[in-house]
C-alpha cells in the first residue's frame, strides 16, 4: 500500500471534499453502493463537514500564518491486485488507517477508482478534535504508520501481494516505494524487476560463474567490473549491483561449488574408467 500525504495551509476543506464526493471517479459497486467514512464529524453533507472542520480550527493551540489546516491523504493499491480488492476490504483498511494515524483527528474517507487502480481519498483535519493539538506526523512516525498499516494489510488480506512495499528498506527483495509508484503509473515492470527476472533465470541454469555471466550476455545483459572484479550488470543504460539484487558473494560462491562438484564427479568418473581399462 502506498500512502501519500499533501499538506494545505489554506482552508480548502470544501474543495477537497467536493472532489472526493464527486461521482466521476468515486467507486461504486454493481448495486451503486459506496461508502463515506466520517470520523469525529456529524451530518451527511459537504457543507456540514466543511463548517465543522472550520469551527474546530478555533481550538488550535499554536496559531501561525503557515499552519497546516488540513491534509489530503491517499491510500492506493497496485492495479494487479484489482481482482482481489472489494469495497469492504477498502473500508476496513481505511478505518484501521484512521485508528493508527490518530483517532482524535477529524476525517472523511471515500473510495475512488481511476487509471485502473483502487485508492482512497482522505480529508484530515490539521489538528485533533476539540484539543487543538497538531496532527502533524514527524518522518519517523510516518514511516512507522506505513509499516503498521501494511502489516495489517498483509495479515488480513495476504492476497494483495502486489501492493506490498519495502517502506524504509533499500536493496531488499520487496519493491521500493519509488518503484511501486512507477508500476502504479505505467502498469509495467520496472527495470529492476526485469533484470532480476533475467538474473534468476540465468542463475538456475548456470553451474559456474563463467556460465552465469555468459547466459546473461546472451540475454543482452552485460556485466561490469569494479576494482578488477565483476560487480554487477548493465541494463537499459542503468547499473545494478549484484548484492543490491540479492546476488551477494555467498550466492556466487554456490556457483563455484557447483563447478568444483562437477570437477570432482568428472575426476571420479575418469578414475573409475581408468581402473576398468587396467582390468
PDB file of C-alpha atoms in Angstrom:
ATOM      1  CA  UNK A   1       0.000   0.000   0.000  1.00  0.00           C
ATOM      2  CA  UNK A   2       1.248   3.453  -0.911  1.00  0.00           C
ATOM      3  CA  UNK A   3       0.433   6.386   1.376  1.00  0.00           C
ATOM      4  CA  UNK A   4       0.628   9.943   0.095  1.00  0.00           C
ATOM      5  CA  UNK A   5       0.045  12.996   2.296  1.00  0.00           C
ATOM      6  CA  UNK A   6      -0.298  16.513   0.894  1.00  0.00           C
ATOM      7  CA  UNK A   7      -0.493  19.430   3.311  1.00  0.00           C
ATOM      8  CA  UNK A   8      -2.680  22.503   2.780  1.00  0.00           C
ATOM      9  CA  UNK A   9      -2.172  25.818   4.547  1.00  0.00           C
ATOM     10  CA  UNK A  10      -5.455  27.260   3.349  1.00  0.00           C
ATOM     11  CA  UNK A  11      -8.931  26.199   4.490  1.00  0.00           C
ATOM     12  CA  UNK A  12      -9.776  24.302   1.295  1.00  0.00           C
ATOM     13  CA  UNK A  13     -11.868  21.689   3.080  1.00  0.00           C
ATOM     14  CA  UNK A  14     -14.866  22.194   0.792  1.00  0.00           C
ATOM     15  CA  UNK A  15     -12.781  21.982  -2.380  1.00  0.00           C
ATOM     16  CA  UNK A  16     -11.172  18.678  -1.336  1.00  0.00           C
ATOM     17  CA  UNK A  17     -14.482  17.242  -0.145  1.00  0.00           C
ATOM     18  CA  UNK A  18     -16.275  18.163  -3.384  1.00  0.00           C
ATOM     19  CA  UNK A  19     -13.576  16.398  -5.386  1.00  0.00           C
ATOM     20  CA  UNK A  20     -13.768  13.328  -3.139  1.00  0.00           C
ATOM     21  CA  UNK A  21     -17.543  13.071  -3.229  1.00  0.00           C
ATOM     22  CA  UNK A  22     -17.966  13.699  -6.964  1.00  0.00           C
ATOM     23  CA  UNK A  23     -19.350  10.673  -8.802  1.00  0.00           C
ATOM     24  CA  UNK A  24     -16.865  10.960 -11.679  1.00  0.00           C
ATOM     25  CA  UNK A  25     -14.098   8.847 -10.087  1.00  0.00           C
ATOM     26  CA  UNK A  26     -15.824   7.711  -6.925  1.00  0.00           C
ATOM     27  CA  UNK A  27     -16.033   3.936  -6.588  1.00  0.00           C
ATOM     28  CA  UNK A  28     -19.406   2.210  -6.576  1.00  0.00           C
ATOM     29  CA  UNK A  29     -20.214  -1.490  -6.691  1.00  0.00           C
ATOM     30  CA  UNK A  30     -22.673  -3.142  -9.075  1.00  0.00           C
ATOM     31  CA  UNK A  31     -25.567  -2.136  -6.822  1.00  0.00           C
ATOM     32  CA  UNK A  32     -24.364   1.505  -6.930  1.00  0.00           C
ATOM     33  CA  UNK A  33     -23.235   1.369  -3.327  1.00  0.00           C
ATOM     34  CA  UNK A  34     -20.152   3.054  -1.914  1.00  0.00           C
ATOM     35  CA  UNK A  35     -19.007   4.303   1.479  1.00  0.00           C
ATOM     36  CA  UNK A  36     -18.026   7.591   3.086  1.00  0.00           C
ATOM     37  CA  UNK A  37     -16.348   7.264   6.463  1.00  0.00           C
ATOM     38  CA  UNK A  38     -16.877  10.281   8.731  1.00  0.00           C
ATOM     39  CA  UNK A  39     -14.768  10.222  11.879  1.00  0.00           C
ATOM     40  CA  UNK A  40     -15.459  12.798  14.632  1.00  0.00           C
ATOM     41  CA  UNK A  41     -17.838  14.532  12.234  1.00  0.00           C
ATOM     42  CA  UNK A  42     -21.642  14.757  12.188  1.00  0.00           C
ATOM     43  CA  UNK A  43     -24.110  15.118   9.334  1.00  0.00           C
ATOM     44  CA  UNK A  44     -24.142  13.872   5.759  1.00  0.00           C
ATOM     45  CA  UNK A  45     -23.334  16.905   3.641  1.00  0.00           C
ATOM     46  CA  UNK A  46     -20.188  18.626   2.459  1.00  0.00           C
ATOM     47  CA  UNK A  47     -21.456  21.937   3.885  1.00  0.00           C
ATOM     48  CA  UNK A  48     -21.893  20.429   7.348  1.00  0.00           C
ATOM     49  CA  UNK A  49     -18.438  18.829   7.344  1.00  0.00           C
ATOM     50  CA  UNK A  50     -16.778  21.964   5.996  1.00  0.00           C
ATOM     51  CA  UNK A  51     -18.305  24.029   8.794  1.00  0.00           C
ATOM     52  CA  UNK A  52     -17.211  21.565  11.492  1.00  0.00           C
ATOM     53  CA  UNK A  53     -13.618  21.493  10.215  1.00  0.00           C
ATOM     54  CA  UNK A  54     -13.513  25.299  10.339  1.00  0.00           C
ATOM     55  CA  UNK A  55     -15.077  25.503  13.795  1.00  0.00           C
ATOM     56  CA  UNK A  56     -12.543  23.007  15.110  1.00  0.00           C
ATOM     57  CA  UNK A  57      -9.743  25.295  13.884  1.00  0.00           C
ATOM     58  CA  UNK A  58     -10.731  27.751  16.615  1.00  0.00           C
ATOM     59  CA  UNK A  59      -9.291  25.314  19.169  1.00  0.00           C
ATOM     60  CA  UNK A  60      -5.789  25.412  17.624  1.00  0.00           C
ATOM     61  CA  UNK A  61      -3.218  25.846  20.388  1.00  0.00           C
ATOM     62  CA  UNK A  62      -0.438  27.375  18.301  1.00  0.00           C
ATOM     63  CA  UNK A  63      -1.577  29.678  15.542  1.00  0.00           C
ATOM     64  CA  UNK A  64       0.862  30.619  12.793  1.00  0.00           C
ATOM     65  CA  UNK A  65       0.464  32.056   9.335  1.00  0.00           C
ATOM     66  CA  UNK A  66       1.897  28.861   7.813  1.00  0.00           C
ATOM     67  CA  UNK A  67      -0.030  26.365   9.931  1.00  0.00           C
ATOM     68  CA  UNK A  68      -1.228  23.217   8.147  1.00  0.00           C
ATOM     69  CA  UNK A  69      -5.015  23.414   8.251  1.00  0.00           C
ATOM     70  CA  UNK A  70      -5.699  20.062   6.615  1.00  0.00           C
ATOM     71  CA  UNK A  71      -4.050  17.199   4.799  1.00  0.00           C
ATOM     72  CA  UNK A  72      -5.252  15.343   1.711  1.00  0.00           C
ATOM     73  CA  UNK A  73      -4.173  11.738   2.206  1.00  0.00           C
ATOM     74  CA  UNK A  74      -4.359   8.882  -0.294  1.00  0.00           C
ATOM     75  CA  UNK A  75      -4.132   5.126   0.227  1.00  0.00           C
ATOM     76  CA  UNK A  76      -3.552   3.243  -3.025  1.00  0.00           C
ATOM     77  CA  UNK A  77      -3.123  -0.333  -4.230  1.00  0.00           C
ATOM     78  CA  UNK A  78      -1.471  -1.749  -7.304  1.00  0.00           C
ATOM     79  CA  UNK A  79      -3.625  -2.412 -10.357  1.00  0.00           C
ATOM     80  CA  UNK A  80      -2.505  -6.059 -10.421  1.00  0.00           C
ATOM     81  CA  UNK A  81      -4.370  -6.539  -7.125  1.00  0.00           C
ATOM     82  CA  UNK A  82      -7.601  -5.124  -8.584  1.00  0.00           C
ATOM     83  CA  UNK A  83      -9.227  -8.562  -8.863  1.00  0.00           C
ATOM     84  CA  UNK A  84      -8.783  -9.079  -5.107  1.00  0.00           C
ATOM     85  CA  UNK A  85      -9.995  -5.676  -3.897  1.00  0.00           C
ATOM     86  CA  UNK A  86     -13.530  -5.050  -2.662  1.00  0.00           C
ATOM     87  CA  UNK A  87     -15.279  -2.078  -1.091  1.00  0.00           C
ATOM     88  CA  UNK A  88     -15.470  -3.968   2.197  1.00  0.00           C
ATOM     89  CA  UNK A  89     -11.715  -4.518   2.260  1.00  0.00           C
ATOM     90  CA  UNK A  90     -11.018  -0.894   1.388  1.00  0.00           C
ATOM     91  CA  UNK A  91     -13.327   0.365   4.109  1.00  0.00           C
ATOM     92  CA  UNK A  92     -11.762  -1.915   6.705  1.00  0.00           C
ATOM     93  CA  UNK A  93      -8.255  -0.753   5.798  1.00  0.00           C
ATOM     94  CA  UNK A  94      -9.327   2.901   5.786  1.00  0.00           C
ATOM     95  CA  UNK A  95     -10.809   2.597   9.281  1.00  0.00           C
ATOM     96  CA  UNK A  96      -7.670   0.857  10.518  1.00  0.00           C
ATOM     97  CA  UNK A  97      -5.534   3.575   8.937  1.00  0.00           C
ATOM     98  CA  UNK A  98      -7.522   6.303  10.721  1.00  0.00           C
ATOM     99  CA  UNK A  99      -7.183   4.452  14.009  1.00  0.00           C
ATOM    100  CA  UNK A 100      -3.418   4.123  13.593  1.00  0.00           C
ATOM    101  CA  UNK A 101      -2.996   7.630  12.130  1.00  0.00           C
ATOM    102  CA  UNK A 102      -4.633   9.343  15.125  1.00  0.00           C
ATOM    103  CA  UNK A 103      -8.183   8.516  16.229  1.00  0.00           C
ATOM    104  CA  UNK A 104      -8.530  12.006  17.736  1.00  0.00           C
ATOM    105  CA  UNK A 105      -8.488  13.668  14.313  1.00  0.00           C
ATOM    106  CA  UNK A 106     -11.385  14.541  12.030  1.00  0.00           C
ATOM    107  CA  UNK A 107     -11.609  12.538   8.811  1.00  0.00           C
ATOM    108  CA  UNK A 108     -13.718  11.916   5.730  1.00  0.00           C
ATOM    109  CA  UNK A 109     -12.636   8.900   3.657  1.00  0.00           C
ATOM    110  CA  UNK A 110     -14.056   7.952   0.242  1.00  0.00           C
ATOM    111  CA  UNK A 111     -13.057   5.181  -2.224  1.00  0.00           C
ATOM    112  CA  UNK A 112     -12.093   6.037  -5.800  1.00  0.00           C
ATOM    113  CA  UNK A 113     -11.190   4.148  -8.953  1.00  0.00           C
ATOM    114  CA  UNK A 114      -9.358   5.678 -11.902  1.00  0.00           C
ATOM    115  CA  UNK A 115      -6.335   4.936 -14.086  1.00  0.00           C
ATOM    116  CA  UNK A 116      -7.095   1.258 -13.460  1.00  0.00           C
ATOM    117  CA  UNK A 117      -6.222   1.227  -9.789  1.00  0.00           C
ATOM    118  CA  UNK A 118      -8.098   1.484  -6.500  1.00  0.00           C
ATOM    119  CA  UNK A 119      -7.411   4.173  -3.919  1.00  0.00           C
ATOM    120  CA  UNK A 120      -8.991   6.040  -1.021  1.00  0.00           C
ATOM    121  CA  UNK A 121      -9.039   9.819  -0.582  1.00  0.00           C
ATOM    122  CA  UNK A 122      -8.990  11.141   2.970  1.00  0.00           C
ATOM    123  CA  UNK A 123      -9.564  14.706   4.129  1.00  0.00           C
ATOM    124  CA  UNK A 124      -7.913  15.027   7.554  1.00  0.00           C
ATOM    125  CA  UNK A 125      -8.021  17.978   9.932  1.00  0.00           C
ATOM    126  CA  UNK A 126      -4.751  19.683  10.784  1.00  0.00           C
ATOM    127  CA  UNK A 127      -5.462  19.416  14.490  1.00  0.00           C
ATOM    128  CA  UNK A 128      -7.184  16.969  16.819  1.00  0.00           C
ATOM    129  CA  UNK A 129     -10.882  17.267  17.534  1.00  0.00           C
ATOM    130  CA  UNK A 130     -11.516  19.889  20.230  1.00  0.00           C
ATOM    131  CA  UNK A 131      -7.991  19.679  21.715  1.00  0.00           C
ATOM    132  CA  UNK A 132      -6.114  21.927  19.302  1.00  0.00           C
ATOM    133  CA  UNK A 133      -3.110  19.580  19.202  1.00  0.00           C
ATOM    134  CA  UNK A 134      -1.397  19.203  15.849  1.00  0.00           C
ATOM    135  CA  UNK A 135      -1.915  16.059  13.757  1.00  0.00           C
ATOM    136  CA  UNK A 136       1.488  16.568  12.158  1.00  0.00           C
ATOM    137  CA  UNK A 137       3.437  13.347  11.579  1.00  0.00           C
ATOM    138  CA  UNK A 138       7.227  13.509  12.010  1.00  0.00           C
ATOM    139  CA  UNK A 139       9.137  11.492   9.411  1.00  0.00           C
ATOM    140  CA  UNK A 140       9.824   8.626  11.832  1.00  0.00           C
ATOM    141  CA  UNK A 141       6.157   8.420  12.853  1.00  0.00           C
ATOM    142  CA  UNK A 142       5.035   8.449   9.217  1.00  0.00           C
ATOM    143  CA  UNK A 143       7.361   5.546   8.432  1.00  0.00           C
ATOM    144  CA  UNK A 144       6.034   3.702  11.487  1.00  0.00           C
ATOM    145  CA  UNK A 145       2.453   4.295  10.286  1.00  0.00           C
ATOM    146  CA  UNK A 146       3.273   2.986   6.800  1.00  0.00           C
ATOM    147  CA  UNK A 147       4.801  -0.174   8.228  1.00  0.00           C
ATOM    148  CA  UNK A 148       1.990  -0.812  10.700  1.00  0.00           C
ATOM    149  CA  UNK A 149      -0.851  -0.386   8.203  1.00  0.00           C
ATOM    150  CA  UNK A 150       0.989  -2.579   5.719  1.00  0.00           C
ATOM    151  CA  UNK A 151       1.461  -5.273   8.369  1.00  0.00           C
ATOM    152  CA  UNK A 152      -2.288  -5.094   8.972  1.00  0.00           C
ATOM    153  CA  UNK A 153      -2.922  -5.478   5.232  1.00  0.00           C
ATOM    154  CA  UNK A 154      -0.578  -8.465   4.961  1.00  0.00           C
ATOM    155  CA  UNK A 155      -2.190 -10.180   7.933  1.00  0.00           C
ATOM    156  CA  UNK A 156      -5.806  -9.518   6.936  1.00  0.00           C
ATOM    157  CA  UNK A 157      -5.509  -9.604   3.146  1.00  0.00           C
ATOM    158  CA  UNK A 158      -2.399 -11.561   2.087  1.00  0.00           C
ATOM    159  CA  UNK A 159      -3.857 -11.870  -1.425  1.00  0.00           C
ATOM    160  CA  UNK A 160      -2.913  -8.204  -2.028  1.00  0.00           C
ATOM    161  CA  UNK A 161       0.675  -9.290  -2.575  1.00  0.00           C
ATOM    162  CA  UNK A 162       1.413  -6.874  -5.438  1.00  0.00           C
ATOM    163  CA  UNK A 163       0.719  -3.938  -3.125  1.00  0.00           C
ATOM    164  CA  UNK A 164       3.434  -4.767  -0.607  1.00  0.00           C
ATOM    165  CA  UNK A 165       6.113  -2.079  -0.459  1.00  0.00           C
ATOM    166  CA  UNK A 166       9.555  -2.047   1.180  1.00  0.00           C
ATOM    167  CA  UNK A 167       8.959   1.024   3.337  1.00  0.00           C
ATOM    168  CA  UNK A 168      12.272   2.305   4.633  1.00  0.00           C
ATOM    169  CA  UNK A 169      14.232  -0.623   3.191  1.00  0.00           C
ATOM    170  CA  UNK A 170      16.842  -0.408   0.467  1.00  0.00           C
ATOM    171  CA  UNK A 171      18.282  -3.256  -1.504  1.00  0.00           C
ATOM    172  CA  UNK A 172      15.681  -5.753  -0.296  1.00  0.00           C
ATOM    173  CA  UNK A 173      13.596  -8.144  -2.333  1.00  0.00           C
ATOM    174  CA  UNK A 174      10.433  -6.118  -1.835  1.00  0.00           C
ATOM    175  CA  UNK A 175       9.618  -3.362  -4.285  1.00  0.00           C
ATOM    176  CA  UNK A 176      10.770   0.074  -3.155  1.00  0.00           C
ATOM    177  CA  UNK A 177       8.131   2.773  -2.790  1.00  0.00           C
ATOM    178  CA  UNK A 178       9.545   4.695  -5.785  1.00  0.00           C
ATOM    179  CA  UNK A 179       9.452   1.581  -7.980  1.00  0.00           C
ATOM    180  CA  UNK A 180       5.944   0.782  -6.787  1.00  0.00           C
ATOM    181  CA  UNK A 181       4.731   4.215  -7.856  1.00  0.00           C
ATOM    182  CA  UNK A 182       6.315   3.735 -11.286  1.00  0.00           C
ATOM    183  CA  UNK A 183       4.418   0.451 -11.660  1.00  0.00           C
ATOM    184  CA  UNK A 184       1.258   2.105 -10.389  1.00  0.00           C
ATOM    185  CA  UNK A 185       1.564   4.816 -13.017  1.00  0.00           C
ATOM    186  CA  UNK A 186       2.706   2.770 -16.001  1.00  0.00           C
ATOM    187  CA  UNK A 187       1.496  -0.752 -15.279  1.00  0.00           C
ATOM    188  CA  UNK A 188       4.863  -2.066 -16.495  1.00  0.00           C
ATOM    189  CA  UNK A 189       7.592  -3.934 -14.724  1.00  0.00           C
ATOM    190  CA  UNK A 190      10.409  -1.697 -13.525  1.00  0.00           C
ATOM    191  CA  UNK A 191      13.925  -2.134 -14.919  1.00  0.00           C
ATOM    192  CA  UNK A 192      14.912  -3.646 -11.589  1.00  0.00           C
ATOM    193  CA  UNK A 193      12.181  -6.283 -11.773  1.00  0.00           C
ATOM    194  CA  UNK A 194      13.061  -7.151 -15.346  1.00  0.00           C
ATOM    195  CA  UNK A 195      16.757  -7.562 -14.648  1.00  0.00           C
ATOM    196  CA  UNK A 196      16.030  -9.594 -11.503  1.00  0.00           C
ATOM    197  CA  UNK A 197      13.888 -11.953 -13.552  1.00  0.00           C
ATOM    198  CA  UNK A 198      16.725 -12.438 -16.040  1.00  0.00           C
ATOM    199  CA  UNK A 199      19.268 -12.942 -13.248  1.00  0.00           C
ATOM    200  CA  UNK A 200      17.140 -15.559 -11.510  1.00  0.00           C
ATOM    201  CA  UNK A 201      16.545 -17.481 -14.740  1.00  0.00           C
ATOM    202  CA  UNK A 202      20.222 -17.491 -15.721  1.00  0.00           C
ATOM    203  CA  UNK A 203      21.322 -18.376 -12.196  1.00  0.00           C
ATOM    204  CA  UNK A 204      19.144 -21.500 -12.172  1.00  0.00           C
ATOM    205  CA  UNK A 205      20.654 -22.668 -15.463  1.00  0.00           C
ATOM    206  CA  UNK A 206      24.283 -21.904 -14.590  1.00  0.00           C
ATOM    207  CA  UNK A 207      26.745 -24.276 -12.962  1.00  0.00           C
ATOM    208  CA  UNK A 208      29.600 -21.763 -12.684  1.00  0.00           C
ATOM    209  CA  UNK A 209      30.163 -18.015 -12.593  1.00  0.00           C
ATOM    210  CA  UNK A 210      31.511 -18.094 -16.124  1.00  0.00           C
ATOM    211  CA  UNK A 211      28.380 -19.804 -17.447  1.00  0.00           C
ATOM    212  CA  UNK A 212      26.210 -17.397 -15.414  1.00  0.00           C
ATOM    213  CA  UNK A 213      27.867 -14.369 -16.998  1.00  0.00           C
ATOM    214  CA  UNK A 214      27.702 -15.989 -20.443  1.00  0.00           C
ATOM    215  CA  UNK A 215      23.970 -16.643 -20.087  1.00  0.00           C
ATOM    216  CA  UNK A 216      23.418 -13.043 -19.007  1.00  0.00           C
ATOM    217  CA  UNK A 217      25.263 -11.801 -22.081  1.00  0.00           C
ATOM    218  CA  UNK A 218      23.019 -13.974 -24.227  1.00  0.00           C
ATOM    219  CA  UNK A 219      20.080 -12.079 -22.729  1.00  0.00           C
ATOM    220  CA  UNK A 220      21.680  -8.733 -23.655  1.00  0.00           C
ATOM    221  CA  UNK A 221      22.676  -8.063 -20.054  1.00  0.00           C
ATOM    222  CA  UNK A 222      26.337  -7.064 -19.841  1.00  0.00           C
ATOM    223  CA  UNK A 223      28.379  -7.297 -16.658  1.00  0.00           C
ATOM    224  CA  UNK A 224      30.659  -4.535 -15.408  1.00  0.00           C
ATOM    225  CA  UNK A 225      33.727  -4.614 -13.193  1.00  0.00           C
ATOM    226  CA  UNK A 226      34.897  -2.642 -10.209  1.00  0.00           C
ATOM    227  CA  UNK A 227      38.385  -2.999  -8.742  1.00  0.00           C
ATOM    228  CA  UNK A 228      39.032  -5.860 -11.154  1.00  0.00           C
ATOM    229  CA  UNK A 229      36.004  -7.925 -10.114  1.00  0.00           C
ATOM    230  CA  UNK A 230      32.597  -8.333 -11.725  1.00  0.00           C
ATOM    231  CA  UNK A 231      30.376  -6.192  -9.537  1.00  0.00           C
ATOM    232  CA  UNK A 232      27.022  -6.041 -11.341  1.00  0.00           C
ATOM    233  CA  UNK A 233      25.189  -5.700 -14.638  1.00  0.00           C
ATOM    234  CA  UNK A 234      24.243  -3.014 -17.145  1.00  0.00           C
ATOM    235  CA  UNK A 235      20.605  -2.995 -18.237  1.00  0.00           C
ATOM    236  CA  UNK A 236      18.730  -0.263 -20.116  1.00  0.00           C
ATOM    237  CA  UNK A 237      21.703   2.073 -19.512  1.00  0.00           C
ATOM    238  CA  UNK A 238      21.445   1.588 -15.750  1.00  0.00           C
ATOM    239  CA  UNK A 239      23.917  -0.117 -13.442  1.00  0.00           C
ATOM    240  CA  UNK A 240      22.645  -2.713 -10.958  1.00  0.00           C
ATOM    241  CA  UNK A 241      24.955  -4.101  -8.298  1.00  0.00           C
ATOM    242  CA  UNK A 242      24.684  -7.833  -7.662  1.00  0.00           C
ATOM    243  CA  UNK A 243      24.476  -7.501  -3.892  1.00  0.00           C
ATOM    244  CA  UNK A 244      21.624  -4.975  -4.202  1.00  0.00           C
ATOM    245  CA  UNK A 245      19.647  -7.551  -6.181  1.00  0.00           C
ATOM    246  CA  UNK A 246      20.158 -10.359  -3.702  1.00  0.00           C
ATOM    247  CA  UNK A 247      23.108 -11.919  -5.550  1.00  0.00           C
ATOM    248  CA  UNK A 248      25.758 -11.441  -2.903  1.00  0.00           C
ATOM    249  CA  UNK A 249      29.110 -13.197  -2.714  1.00  0.00           C
ATOM    250  CA  UNK A 250      27.646 -16.175  -0.854  1.00  0.00           C
ATOM    251  CA  UNK A 251      25.276 -16.916  -3.753  1.00  0.00           C
ATOM    252  CA  UNK A 252      28.117 -16.520  -6.224  1.00  0.00           C
ATOM    253  CA  UNK A 253      30.201 -18.973  -4.217  1.00  0.00           C
ATOM    254  CA  UNK A 254      27.419 -21.516  -4.631  1.00  0.00           C
ATOM    255  CA  UNK A 255      28.142 -21.433  -8.375  1.00  0.00           C
ATOM    256  CA  UNK A 256      31.834 -22.045  -7.643  1.00  0.00           C
ATOM    257  CA  UNK A 257      30.840 -25.041  -5.513  1.00  0.00           C
ATOM    258  CA  UNK A 258      28.769 -26.388  -8.402  1.00  0.00           C
ATOM    259  CA  UNK A 259      31.808 -26.141 -10.648  1.00  0.00           C
ATOM    260  CA  UNK A 260      34.025 -27.883  -8.084  1.00  0.00           C
ATOM    261  CA  UNK A 261      31.470 -30.651  -7.552  1.00  0.00           C
ATOM    262  CA  UNK A 262      31.223 -31.134 -11.321  1.00  0.00           C
ATOM    263  CA  UNK A 263      35.025 -31.355 -11.486  1.00  0.00           C
ATOM    264  CA  UNK A 264      35.154 -33.868  -8.655  1.00  0.00           C
ATOM    265  CA  UNK A 265      32.480 -36.009 -10.308  1.00  0.00           C
ATOM    266  CA  UNK A 266      34.371 -35.887 -13.587  1.00  0.00           C
ATOM    267  CA  UNK A 267      37.649 -36.865 -11.903  1.00  0.00           C
ATOM    268  CA  UNK A 268      35.956 -39.710 -10.069  1.00  0.00           C
ATOM    269  CA  UNK A 269      34.399 -40.949 -13.301  1.00  0.00           C
ATOM    270  CA  UNK A 270      37.759 -40.794 -15.081  1.00  0.00           C
ATOM    271  CA  UNK A 271      39.430 -42.737 -12.271  1.00  0.00           C
ATOM    272  CA  UNK A 272      36.770 -45.444 -12.475  1.00  0.00           C
ATOM    273  CA  UNK A 273      37.147 -45.652 -16.224  1.00  0.00           C
ATOM    274  CA  UNK A 274      40.929 -45.936 -15.792  1.00  0.00           C
ATOM    275  CA  UNK A 275      40.531 -48.789 -13.345  1.00  0.00           C
ATOM    276  CA  UNK A 276      38.200 -50.590 -15.742  1.00  0.00           C
ATOM    277  CA  UNK A 277      40.718 -50.234 -18.584  1.00  0.00           C
ATOM    278  CA  UNK A 278      43.507 -51.677 -16.454  1.00  0.00           C
ATOM    279  CA  UNK A 279      41.365 -54.693 -15.743  1.00  0.00           C
TER     280      UNK A 279
END
